[in-house]
PDB file of C-alpha atoms in Angstrom:
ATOM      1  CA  UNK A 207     -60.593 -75.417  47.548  1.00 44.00           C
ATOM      2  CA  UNK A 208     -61.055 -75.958  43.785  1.00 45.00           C
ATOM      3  CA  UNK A 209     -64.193 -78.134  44.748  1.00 43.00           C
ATOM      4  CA  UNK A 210     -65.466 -75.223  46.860  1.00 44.00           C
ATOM      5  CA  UNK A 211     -65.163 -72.754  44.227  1.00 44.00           C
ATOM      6  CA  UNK A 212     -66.939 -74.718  41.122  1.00 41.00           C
ATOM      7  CA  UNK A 213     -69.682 -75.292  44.202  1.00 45.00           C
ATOM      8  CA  UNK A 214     -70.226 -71.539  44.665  1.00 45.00           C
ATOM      9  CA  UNK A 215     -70.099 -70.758  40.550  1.00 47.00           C
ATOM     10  CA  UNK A 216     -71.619 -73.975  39.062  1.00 48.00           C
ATOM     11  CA  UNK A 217     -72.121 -71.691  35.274  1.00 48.00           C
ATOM     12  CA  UNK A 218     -68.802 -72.069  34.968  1.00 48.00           C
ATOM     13  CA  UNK A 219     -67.313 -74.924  33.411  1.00 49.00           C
ATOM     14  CA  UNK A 220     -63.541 -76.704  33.777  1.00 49.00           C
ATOM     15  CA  UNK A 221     -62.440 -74.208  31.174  1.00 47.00           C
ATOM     16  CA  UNK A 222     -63.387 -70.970  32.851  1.00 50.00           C
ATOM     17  CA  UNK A 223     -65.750 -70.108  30.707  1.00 50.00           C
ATOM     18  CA  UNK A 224     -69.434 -69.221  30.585  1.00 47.00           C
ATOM     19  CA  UNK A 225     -71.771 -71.890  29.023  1.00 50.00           C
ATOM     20  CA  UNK A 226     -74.525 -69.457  27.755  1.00 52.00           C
ATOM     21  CA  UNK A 227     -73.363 -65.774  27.169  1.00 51.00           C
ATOM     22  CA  UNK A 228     -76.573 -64.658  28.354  1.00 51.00           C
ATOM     23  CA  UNK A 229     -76.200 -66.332  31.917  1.00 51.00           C
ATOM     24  CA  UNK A 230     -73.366 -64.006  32.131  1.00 49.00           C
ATOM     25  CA  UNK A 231     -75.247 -60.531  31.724  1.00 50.00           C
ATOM     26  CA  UNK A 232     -78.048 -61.547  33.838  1.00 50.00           C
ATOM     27  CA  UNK A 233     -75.894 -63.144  36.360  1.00 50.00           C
ATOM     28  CA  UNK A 234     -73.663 -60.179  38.079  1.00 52.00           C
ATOM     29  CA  UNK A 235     -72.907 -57.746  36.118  1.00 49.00           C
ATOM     30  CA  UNK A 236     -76.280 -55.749  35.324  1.00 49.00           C
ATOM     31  CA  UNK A 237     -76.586 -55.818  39.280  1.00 53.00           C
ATOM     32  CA  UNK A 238     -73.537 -54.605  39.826  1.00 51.00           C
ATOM     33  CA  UNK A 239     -73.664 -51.869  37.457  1.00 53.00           C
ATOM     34  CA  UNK A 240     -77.058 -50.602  38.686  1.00 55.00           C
ATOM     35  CA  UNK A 241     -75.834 -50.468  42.087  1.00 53.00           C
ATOM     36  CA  UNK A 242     -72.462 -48.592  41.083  1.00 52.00           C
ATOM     37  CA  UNK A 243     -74.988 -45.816  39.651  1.00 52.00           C
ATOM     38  CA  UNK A 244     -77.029 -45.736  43.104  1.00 50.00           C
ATOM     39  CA  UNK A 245     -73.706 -45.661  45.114  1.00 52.00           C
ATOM     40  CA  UNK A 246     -72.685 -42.590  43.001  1.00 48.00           C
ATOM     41  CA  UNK A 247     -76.395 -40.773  43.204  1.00 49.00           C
ATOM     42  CA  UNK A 248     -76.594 -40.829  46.427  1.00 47.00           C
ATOM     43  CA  UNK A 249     -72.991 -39.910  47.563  1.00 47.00           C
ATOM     44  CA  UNK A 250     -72.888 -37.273  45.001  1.00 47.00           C
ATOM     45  CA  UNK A 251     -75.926 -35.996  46.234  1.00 46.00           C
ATOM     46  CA  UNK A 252     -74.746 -36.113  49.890  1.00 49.00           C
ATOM     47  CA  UNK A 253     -71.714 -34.500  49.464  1.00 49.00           C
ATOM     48  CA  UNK A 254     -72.905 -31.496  47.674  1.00 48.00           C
ATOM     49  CA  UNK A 255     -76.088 -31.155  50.352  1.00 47.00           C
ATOM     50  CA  UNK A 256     -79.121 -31.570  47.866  1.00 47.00           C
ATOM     51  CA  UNK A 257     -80.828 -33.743  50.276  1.00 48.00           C
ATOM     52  CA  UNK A 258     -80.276 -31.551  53.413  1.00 49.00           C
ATOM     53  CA  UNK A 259     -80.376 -27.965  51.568  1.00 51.00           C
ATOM     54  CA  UNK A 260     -83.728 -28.001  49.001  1.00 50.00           C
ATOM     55  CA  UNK A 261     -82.560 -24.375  47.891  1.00 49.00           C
ATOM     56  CA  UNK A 262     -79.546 -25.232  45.895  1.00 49.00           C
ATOM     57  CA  UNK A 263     -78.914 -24.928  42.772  1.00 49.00           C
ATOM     58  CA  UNK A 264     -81.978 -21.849  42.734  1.00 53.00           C
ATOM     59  CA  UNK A 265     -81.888 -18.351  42.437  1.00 50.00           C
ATOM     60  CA  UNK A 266     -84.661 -15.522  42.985  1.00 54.00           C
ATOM     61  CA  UNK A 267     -83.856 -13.201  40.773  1.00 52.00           C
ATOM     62  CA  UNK A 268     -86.208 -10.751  41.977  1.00 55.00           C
ATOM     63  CA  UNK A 269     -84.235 -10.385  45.641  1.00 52.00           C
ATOM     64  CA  UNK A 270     -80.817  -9.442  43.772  1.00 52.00           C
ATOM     65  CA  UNK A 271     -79.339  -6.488  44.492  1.00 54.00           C
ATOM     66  CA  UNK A 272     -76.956  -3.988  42.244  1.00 52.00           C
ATOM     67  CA  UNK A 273     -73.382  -4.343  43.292  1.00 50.00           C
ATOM     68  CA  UNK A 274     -71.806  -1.454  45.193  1.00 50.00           C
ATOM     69  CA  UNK A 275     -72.112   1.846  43.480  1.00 50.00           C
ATOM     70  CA  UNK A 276     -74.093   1.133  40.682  1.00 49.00           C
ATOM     71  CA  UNK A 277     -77.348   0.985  42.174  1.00 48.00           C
ATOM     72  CA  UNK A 278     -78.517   4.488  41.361  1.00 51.00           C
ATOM     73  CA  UNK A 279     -77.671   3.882  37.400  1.00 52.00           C
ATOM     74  CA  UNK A 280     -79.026   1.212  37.286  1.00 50.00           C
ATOM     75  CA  UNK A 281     -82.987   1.232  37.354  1.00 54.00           C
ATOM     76  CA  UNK A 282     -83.174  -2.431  36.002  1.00 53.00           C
ATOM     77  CA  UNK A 283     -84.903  -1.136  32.809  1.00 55.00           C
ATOM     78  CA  UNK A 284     -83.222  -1.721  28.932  1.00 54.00           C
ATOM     79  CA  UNK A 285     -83.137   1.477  26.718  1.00 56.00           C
ATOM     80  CA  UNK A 286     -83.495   1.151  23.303  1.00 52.00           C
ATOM     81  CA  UNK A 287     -80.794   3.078  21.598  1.00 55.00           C
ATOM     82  CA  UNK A 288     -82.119   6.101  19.036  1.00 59.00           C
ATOM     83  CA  UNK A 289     -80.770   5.843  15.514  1.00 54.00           C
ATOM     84  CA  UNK A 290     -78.273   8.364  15.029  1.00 55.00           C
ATOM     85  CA  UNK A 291     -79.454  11.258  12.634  1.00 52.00           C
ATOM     86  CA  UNK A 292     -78.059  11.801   9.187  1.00 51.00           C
ATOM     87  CA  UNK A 293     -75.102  14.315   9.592  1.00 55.00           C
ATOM     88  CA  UNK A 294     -74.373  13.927   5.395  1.00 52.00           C
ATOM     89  CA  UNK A 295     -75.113  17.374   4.539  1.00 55.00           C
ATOM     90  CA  UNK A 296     -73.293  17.104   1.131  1.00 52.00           C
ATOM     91  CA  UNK A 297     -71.614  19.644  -0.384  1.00 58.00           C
ATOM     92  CA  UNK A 298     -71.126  21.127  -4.077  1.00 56.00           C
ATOM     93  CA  UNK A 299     -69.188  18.555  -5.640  1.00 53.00           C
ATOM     94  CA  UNK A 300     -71.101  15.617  -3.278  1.00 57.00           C
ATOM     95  CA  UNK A 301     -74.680  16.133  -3.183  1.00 53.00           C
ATOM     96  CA  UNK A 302     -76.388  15.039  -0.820  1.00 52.00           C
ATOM     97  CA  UNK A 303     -79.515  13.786  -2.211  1.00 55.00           C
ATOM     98  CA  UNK A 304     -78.919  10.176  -3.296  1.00 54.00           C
ATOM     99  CA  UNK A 305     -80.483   9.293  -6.832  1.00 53.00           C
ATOM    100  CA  UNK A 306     -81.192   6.323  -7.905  1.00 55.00           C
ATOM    101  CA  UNK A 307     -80.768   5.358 -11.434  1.00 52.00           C
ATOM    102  CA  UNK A 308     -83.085   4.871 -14.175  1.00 56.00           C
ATOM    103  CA  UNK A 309     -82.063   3.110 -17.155  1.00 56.00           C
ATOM    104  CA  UNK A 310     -85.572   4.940 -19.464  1.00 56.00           C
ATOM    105  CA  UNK A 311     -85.214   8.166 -17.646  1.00 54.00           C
ATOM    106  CA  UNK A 312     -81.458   8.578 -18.333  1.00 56.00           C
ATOM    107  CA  UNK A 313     -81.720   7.325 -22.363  1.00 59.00           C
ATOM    108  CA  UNK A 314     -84.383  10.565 -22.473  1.00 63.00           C
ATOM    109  CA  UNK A 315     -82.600  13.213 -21.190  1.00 66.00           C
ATOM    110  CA  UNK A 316     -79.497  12.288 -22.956  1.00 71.00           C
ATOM    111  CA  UNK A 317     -78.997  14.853 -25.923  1.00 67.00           C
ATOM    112  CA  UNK A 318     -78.784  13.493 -29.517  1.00 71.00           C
ATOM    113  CA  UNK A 319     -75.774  12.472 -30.640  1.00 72.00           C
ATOM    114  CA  UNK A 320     -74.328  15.168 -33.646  1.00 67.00           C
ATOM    115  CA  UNK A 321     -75.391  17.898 -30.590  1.00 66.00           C
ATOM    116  CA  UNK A 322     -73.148  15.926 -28.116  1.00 69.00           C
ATOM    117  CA  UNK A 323     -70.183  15.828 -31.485  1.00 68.00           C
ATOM    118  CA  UNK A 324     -71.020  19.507 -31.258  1.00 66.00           C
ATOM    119  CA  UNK A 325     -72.693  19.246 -35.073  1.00 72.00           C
ATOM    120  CA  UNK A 326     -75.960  21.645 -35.110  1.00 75.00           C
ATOM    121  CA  UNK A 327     -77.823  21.734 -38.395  1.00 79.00           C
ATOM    122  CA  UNK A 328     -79.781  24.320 -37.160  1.00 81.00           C
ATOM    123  CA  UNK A 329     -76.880  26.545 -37.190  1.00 79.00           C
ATOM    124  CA  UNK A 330     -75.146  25.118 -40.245  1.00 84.00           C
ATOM    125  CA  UNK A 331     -78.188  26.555 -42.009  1.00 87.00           C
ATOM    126  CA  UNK A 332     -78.717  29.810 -40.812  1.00 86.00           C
ATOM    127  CA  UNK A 333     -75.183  30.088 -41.281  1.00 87.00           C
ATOM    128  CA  UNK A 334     -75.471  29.450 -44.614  1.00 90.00           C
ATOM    129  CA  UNK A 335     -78.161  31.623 -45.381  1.00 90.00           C
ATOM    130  CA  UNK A 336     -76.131  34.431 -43.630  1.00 88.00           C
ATOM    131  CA  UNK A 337     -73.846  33.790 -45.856  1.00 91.00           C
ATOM    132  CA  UNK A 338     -75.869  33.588 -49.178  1.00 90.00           C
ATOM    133  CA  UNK A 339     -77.416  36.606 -47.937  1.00 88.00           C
ATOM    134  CA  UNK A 340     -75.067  39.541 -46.637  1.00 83.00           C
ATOM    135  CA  UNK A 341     -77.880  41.409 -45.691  1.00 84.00           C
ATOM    136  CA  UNK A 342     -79.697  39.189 -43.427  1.00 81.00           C
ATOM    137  CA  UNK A 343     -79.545  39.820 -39.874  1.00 80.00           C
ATOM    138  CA  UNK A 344     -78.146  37.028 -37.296  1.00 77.00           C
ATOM    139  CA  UNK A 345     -77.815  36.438 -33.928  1.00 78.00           C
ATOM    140  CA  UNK A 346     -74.357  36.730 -32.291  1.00 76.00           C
ATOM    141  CA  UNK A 347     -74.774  33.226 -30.467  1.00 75.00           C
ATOM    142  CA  UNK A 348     -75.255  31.626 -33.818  1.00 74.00           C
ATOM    143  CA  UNK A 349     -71.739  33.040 -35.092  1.00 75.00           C
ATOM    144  CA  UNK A 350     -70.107  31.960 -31.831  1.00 76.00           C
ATOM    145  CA  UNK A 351     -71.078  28.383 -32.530  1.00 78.00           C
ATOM    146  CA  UNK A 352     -67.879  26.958 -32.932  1.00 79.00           C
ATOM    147  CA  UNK A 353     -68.636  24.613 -35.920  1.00 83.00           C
ATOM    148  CA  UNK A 354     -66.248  23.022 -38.574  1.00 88.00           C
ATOM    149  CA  UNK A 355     -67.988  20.607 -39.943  1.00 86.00           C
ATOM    150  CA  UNK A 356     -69.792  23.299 -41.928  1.00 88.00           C
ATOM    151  CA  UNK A 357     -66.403  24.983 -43.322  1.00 92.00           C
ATOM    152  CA  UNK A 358     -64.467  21.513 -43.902  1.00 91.00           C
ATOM    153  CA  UNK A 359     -67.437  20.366 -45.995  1.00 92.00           C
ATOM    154  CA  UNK A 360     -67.080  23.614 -48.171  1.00 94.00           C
ATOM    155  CA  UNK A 361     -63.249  23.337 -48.382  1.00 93.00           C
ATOM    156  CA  UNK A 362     -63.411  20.058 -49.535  1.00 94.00           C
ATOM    157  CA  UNK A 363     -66.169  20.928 -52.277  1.00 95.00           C
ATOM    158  CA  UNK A 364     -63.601  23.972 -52.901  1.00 95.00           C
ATOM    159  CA  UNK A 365     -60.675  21.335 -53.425  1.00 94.00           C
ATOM    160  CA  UNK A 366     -62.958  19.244 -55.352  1.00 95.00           C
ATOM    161  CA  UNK A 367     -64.364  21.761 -57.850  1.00 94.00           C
ATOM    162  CA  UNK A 368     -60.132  22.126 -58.636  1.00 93.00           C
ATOM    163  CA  UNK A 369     -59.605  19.104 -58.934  1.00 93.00           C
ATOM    164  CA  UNK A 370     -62.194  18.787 -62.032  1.00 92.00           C
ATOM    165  CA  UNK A 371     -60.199  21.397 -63.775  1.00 87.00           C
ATOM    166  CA  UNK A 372     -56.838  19.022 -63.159  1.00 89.00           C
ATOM    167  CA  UNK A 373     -55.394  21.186 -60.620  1.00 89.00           C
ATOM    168  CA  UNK A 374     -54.695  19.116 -57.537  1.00 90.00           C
ATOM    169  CA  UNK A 375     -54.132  22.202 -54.723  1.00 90.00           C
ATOM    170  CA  UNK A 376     -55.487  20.645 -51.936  1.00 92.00           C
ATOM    171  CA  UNK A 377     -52.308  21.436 -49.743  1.00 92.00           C
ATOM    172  CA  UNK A 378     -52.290  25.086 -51.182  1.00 93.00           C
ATOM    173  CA  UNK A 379     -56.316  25.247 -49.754  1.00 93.00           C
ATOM    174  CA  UNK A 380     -55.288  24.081 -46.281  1.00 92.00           C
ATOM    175  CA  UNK A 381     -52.230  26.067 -45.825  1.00 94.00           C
ATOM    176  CA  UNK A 382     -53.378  29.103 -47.222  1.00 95.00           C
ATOM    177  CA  UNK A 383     -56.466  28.742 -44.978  1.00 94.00           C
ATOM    178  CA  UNK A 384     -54.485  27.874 -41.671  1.00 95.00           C
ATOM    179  CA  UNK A 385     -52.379  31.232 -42.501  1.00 95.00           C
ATOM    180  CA  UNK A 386     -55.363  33.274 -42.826  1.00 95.00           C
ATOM    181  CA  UNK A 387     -57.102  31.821 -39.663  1.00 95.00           C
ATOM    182  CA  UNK A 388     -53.865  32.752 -37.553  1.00 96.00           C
ATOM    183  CA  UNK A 389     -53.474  36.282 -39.282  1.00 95.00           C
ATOM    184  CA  UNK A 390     -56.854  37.207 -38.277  1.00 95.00           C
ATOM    185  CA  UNK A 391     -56.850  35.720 -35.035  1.00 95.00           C
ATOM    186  CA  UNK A 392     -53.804  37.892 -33.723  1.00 94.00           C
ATOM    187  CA  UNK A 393     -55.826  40.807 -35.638  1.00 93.00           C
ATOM    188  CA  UNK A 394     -59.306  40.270 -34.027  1.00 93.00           C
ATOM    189  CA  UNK A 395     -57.696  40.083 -31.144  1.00 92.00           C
ATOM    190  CA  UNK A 396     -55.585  43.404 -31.205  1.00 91.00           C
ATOM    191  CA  UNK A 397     -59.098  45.149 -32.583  1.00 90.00           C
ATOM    192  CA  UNK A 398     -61.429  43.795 -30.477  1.00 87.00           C
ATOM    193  CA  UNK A 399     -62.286  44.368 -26.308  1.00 85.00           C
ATOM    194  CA  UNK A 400     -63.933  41.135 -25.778  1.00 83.00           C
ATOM    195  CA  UNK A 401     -61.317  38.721 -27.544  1.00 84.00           C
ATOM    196  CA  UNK A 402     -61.996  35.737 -30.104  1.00 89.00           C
ATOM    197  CA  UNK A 403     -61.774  32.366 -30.071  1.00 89.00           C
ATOM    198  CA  UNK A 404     -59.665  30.629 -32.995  1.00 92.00           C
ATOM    199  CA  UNK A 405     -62.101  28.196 -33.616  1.00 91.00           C
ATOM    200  CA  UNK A 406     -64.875  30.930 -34.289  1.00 91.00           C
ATOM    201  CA  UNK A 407     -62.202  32.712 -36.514  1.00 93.00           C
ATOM    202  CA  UNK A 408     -62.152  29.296 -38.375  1.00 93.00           C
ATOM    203  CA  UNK A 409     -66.010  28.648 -38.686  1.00 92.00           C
ATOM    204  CA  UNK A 410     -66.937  31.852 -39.872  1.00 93.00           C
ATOM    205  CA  UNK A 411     -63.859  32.033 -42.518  1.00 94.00           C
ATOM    206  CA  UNK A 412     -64.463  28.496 -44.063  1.00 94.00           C
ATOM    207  CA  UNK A 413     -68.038  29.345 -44.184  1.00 94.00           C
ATOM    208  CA  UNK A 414     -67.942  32.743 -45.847  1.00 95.00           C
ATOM    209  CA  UNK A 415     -65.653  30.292 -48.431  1.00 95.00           C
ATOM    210  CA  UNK A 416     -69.113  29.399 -49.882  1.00 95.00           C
ATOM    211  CA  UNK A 417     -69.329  32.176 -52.829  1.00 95.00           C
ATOM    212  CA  UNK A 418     -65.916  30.776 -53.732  1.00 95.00           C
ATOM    213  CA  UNK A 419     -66.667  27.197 -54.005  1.00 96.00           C
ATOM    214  CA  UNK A 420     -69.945  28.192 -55.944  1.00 95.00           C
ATOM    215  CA  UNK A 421     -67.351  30.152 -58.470  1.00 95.00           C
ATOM    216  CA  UNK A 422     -65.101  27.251 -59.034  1.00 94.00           C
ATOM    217  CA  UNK A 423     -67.523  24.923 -60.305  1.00 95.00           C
ATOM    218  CA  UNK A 424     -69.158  27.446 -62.698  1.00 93.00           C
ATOM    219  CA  UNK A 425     -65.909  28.091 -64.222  1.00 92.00           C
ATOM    220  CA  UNK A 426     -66.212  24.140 -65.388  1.00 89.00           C
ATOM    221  CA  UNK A 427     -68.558  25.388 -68.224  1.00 89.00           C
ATOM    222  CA  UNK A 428     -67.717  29.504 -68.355  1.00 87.00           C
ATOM    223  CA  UNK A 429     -64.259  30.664 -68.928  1.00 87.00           C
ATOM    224  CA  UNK A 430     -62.865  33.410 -66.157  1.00 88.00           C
ATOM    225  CA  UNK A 431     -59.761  34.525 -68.019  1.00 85.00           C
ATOM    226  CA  UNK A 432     -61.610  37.580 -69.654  1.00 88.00           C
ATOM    227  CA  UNK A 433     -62.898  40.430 -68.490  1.00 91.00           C
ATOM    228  CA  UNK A 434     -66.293  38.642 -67.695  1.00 90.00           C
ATOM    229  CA  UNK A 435     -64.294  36.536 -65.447  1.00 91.00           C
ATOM    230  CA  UNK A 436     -62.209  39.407 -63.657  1.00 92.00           C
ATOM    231  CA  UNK A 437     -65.553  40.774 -63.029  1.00 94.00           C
ATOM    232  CA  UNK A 438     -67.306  37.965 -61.540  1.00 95.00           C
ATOM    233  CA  UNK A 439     -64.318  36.739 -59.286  1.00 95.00           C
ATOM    234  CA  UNK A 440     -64.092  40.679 -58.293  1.00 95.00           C
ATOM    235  CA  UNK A 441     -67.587  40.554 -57.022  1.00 95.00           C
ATOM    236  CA  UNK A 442     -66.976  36.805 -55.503  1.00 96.00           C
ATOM    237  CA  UNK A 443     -64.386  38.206 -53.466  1.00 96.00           C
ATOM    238  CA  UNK A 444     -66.290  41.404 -52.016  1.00 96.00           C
ATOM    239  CA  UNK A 445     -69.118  39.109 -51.230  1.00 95.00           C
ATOM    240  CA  UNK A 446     -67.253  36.591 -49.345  1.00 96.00           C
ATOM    241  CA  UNK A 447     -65.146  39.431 -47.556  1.00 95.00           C
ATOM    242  CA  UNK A 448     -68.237  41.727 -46.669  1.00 94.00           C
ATOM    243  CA  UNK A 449     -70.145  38.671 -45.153  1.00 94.00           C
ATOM    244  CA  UNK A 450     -66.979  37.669 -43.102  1.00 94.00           C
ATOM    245  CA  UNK A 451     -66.602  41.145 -41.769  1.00 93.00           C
ATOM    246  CA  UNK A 452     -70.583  41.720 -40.961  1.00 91.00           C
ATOM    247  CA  UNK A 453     -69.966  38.188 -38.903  1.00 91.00           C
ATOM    248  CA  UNK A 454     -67.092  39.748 -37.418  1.00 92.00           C
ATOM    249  CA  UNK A 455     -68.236  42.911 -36.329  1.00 90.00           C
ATOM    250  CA  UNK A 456     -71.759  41.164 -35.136  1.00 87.00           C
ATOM    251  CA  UNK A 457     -70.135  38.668 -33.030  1.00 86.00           C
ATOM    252  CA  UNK A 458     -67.608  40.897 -31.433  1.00 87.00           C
ATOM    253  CA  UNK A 459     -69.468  44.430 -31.356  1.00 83.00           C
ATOM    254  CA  UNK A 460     -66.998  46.196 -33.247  1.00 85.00           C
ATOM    255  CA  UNK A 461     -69.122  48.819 -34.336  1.00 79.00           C
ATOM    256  CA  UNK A 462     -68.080  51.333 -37.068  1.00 84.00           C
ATOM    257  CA  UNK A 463     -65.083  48.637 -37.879  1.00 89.00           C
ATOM    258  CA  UNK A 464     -67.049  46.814 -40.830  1.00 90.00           C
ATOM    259  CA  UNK A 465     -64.308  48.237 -43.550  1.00 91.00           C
ATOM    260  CA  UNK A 466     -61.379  47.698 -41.705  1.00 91.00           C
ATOM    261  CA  UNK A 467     -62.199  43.810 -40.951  1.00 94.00           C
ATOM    262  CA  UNK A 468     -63.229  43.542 -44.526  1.00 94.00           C
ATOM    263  CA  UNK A 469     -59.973  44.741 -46.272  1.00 95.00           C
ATOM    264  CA  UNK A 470     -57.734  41.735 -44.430  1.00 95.00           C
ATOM    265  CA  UNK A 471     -60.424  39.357 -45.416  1.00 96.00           C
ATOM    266  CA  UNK A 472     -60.805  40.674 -49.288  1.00 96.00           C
ATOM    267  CA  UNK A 473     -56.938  40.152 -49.467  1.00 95.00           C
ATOM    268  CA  UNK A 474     -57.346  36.239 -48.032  1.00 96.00           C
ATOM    269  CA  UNK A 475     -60.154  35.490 -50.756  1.00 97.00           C
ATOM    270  CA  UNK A 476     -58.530  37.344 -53.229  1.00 96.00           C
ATOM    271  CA  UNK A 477     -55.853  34.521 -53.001  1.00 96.00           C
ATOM    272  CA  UNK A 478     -58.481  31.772 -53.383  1.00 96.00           C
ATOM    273  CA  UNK A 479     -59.922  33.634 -56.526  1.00 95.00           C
ATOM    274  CA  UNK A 480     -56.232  33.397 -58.021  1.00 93.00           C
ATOM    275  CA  UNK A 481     -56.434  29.685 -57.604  1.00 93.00           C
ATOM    276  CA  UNK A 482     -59.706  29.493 -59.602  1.00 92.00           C
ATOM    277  CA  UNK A 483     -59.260  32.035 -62.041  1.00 90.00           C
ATOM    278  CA  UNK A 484     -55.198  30.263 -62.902  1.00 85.00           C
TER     279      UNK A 484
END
């Protein structure tokens, strides 16, 4: 039998080996893979009809029908869906504009920065000149202005002008000022329909301090304990009072009330004059 067998495969040697690789892949086994791949196309094809039925594996789409209950919905066509309209209507804290922002626009309509600090020099001079001049007529909007930097400047310059005459009474300025500025608050207040602010009581006080602080440094070269003194510090004081109480009565429209807001005013410069004239 062993004879028979080397007769019917003479590439194979007494080992059991192929000689040449190559007589190997072209001997058997290429033909028996290619006929392994027929075997399965055709059964494959057989048993799933592709020879007998052309029509499989196809589908006229035209023929199909809507399923069951759905066929008059459906008309076959495709709808593009509208955009939904803008319900934002906005409201007063939300508006409903959008607005885009603008780094150059924005810088220009931004106000200047001593109007945003709430310091006008507009009305710090006409202010002043109201001052300087009792009988100048201003407008009530200007008194309203609620500025202090105007009356801290002058009470410093007041403190200052004391200080060159060696009396330090900086502390006696401030807290005879706050006094005053509370006293005629609760007084406006009682005297007038309309009401005050404090702040406007303090603006229009530390301004009308001016004539005061213009005293004090002239008496660095004259001398005010003489008569010549008592004189001039008696007409300081009715200046600053009568411009105080013209502000007053302006501002509030206390008409026919000029003397009686000028007598609690004369008695709060009077004690500034005392801290000159001593």
């Amino acid at each position: 039998m062993d004879g028979e067998m080397v007769e019917k495969s003479p590439n194979i040697n007494m080992s059991g080996q192929f000689p040449n690789e190559q007589d190997f892949y072209t001997s058997g086994y290429g033909n028996w893979e290619q006929q392994q791949q027929s075997q399965y196309d055709v059964g494959a094809a057989d048993q799933f009809g592709a020879t007998t039925d052309p029509g499989f594996a196809s589908f006229d789409y035209s023929t199909s029908q809507p399923a069951a209950g759905y066929a008059d919905e459906y008309d076959g066509s495709y709808a593009v869906p509208q955009q939904q309209p803008d319900m934002y209507t906005g409201t007063i804290l939300t508006p409903s504009s959008r607005q885009t922002y603008d780094p150059q626009s924005s810088f220009d309509d931004e106000p200047p920065l001593l109007e945003e600090l709430g310091i006008n020099f507009d009305h710090i001079y006409q202010k002043t000149l109201a001052v300087l001049n009792p009988l100048k007529q201003t407008h009530a909007s200007i008194i309203n202005d609620r500025d202090l930097a105007g009356p801290l400047v002058f009470c410093l310059a007041f403190g200052v002008s004391l200080l060159l005459h060696g009396k330090v009474h900086f502390g006696y300025i401030y807290g005879i000022a706050a006094l005053g500025c509370l006293s005629m608050y609760g007084l406006l207040n009682m005297m007038s329909l309309t009401g005050v602010d404090i702040y406007c009581i303090m603006s229009v006080l530390g301004y009308c301090l001016l004539p005061m602080t213009i005293l004090s440094f002239a008496s660095i070269v004259l001398s005010l304990q003489g008569l010549f003194g008592t004189v001039i510090a008696g007409v300081t004081v009715f200046w600053c009072s009568i411009t105080a109480s013209k502000l007053f009565v302006t501002a509030l429209s206390m008409d026919h009330q000029l003397l009686l807001v000028a007598y609690p005013c004369a008695l709060l410069y009077g004690v500034f004059a005392l801290l000159t004239i001593f």
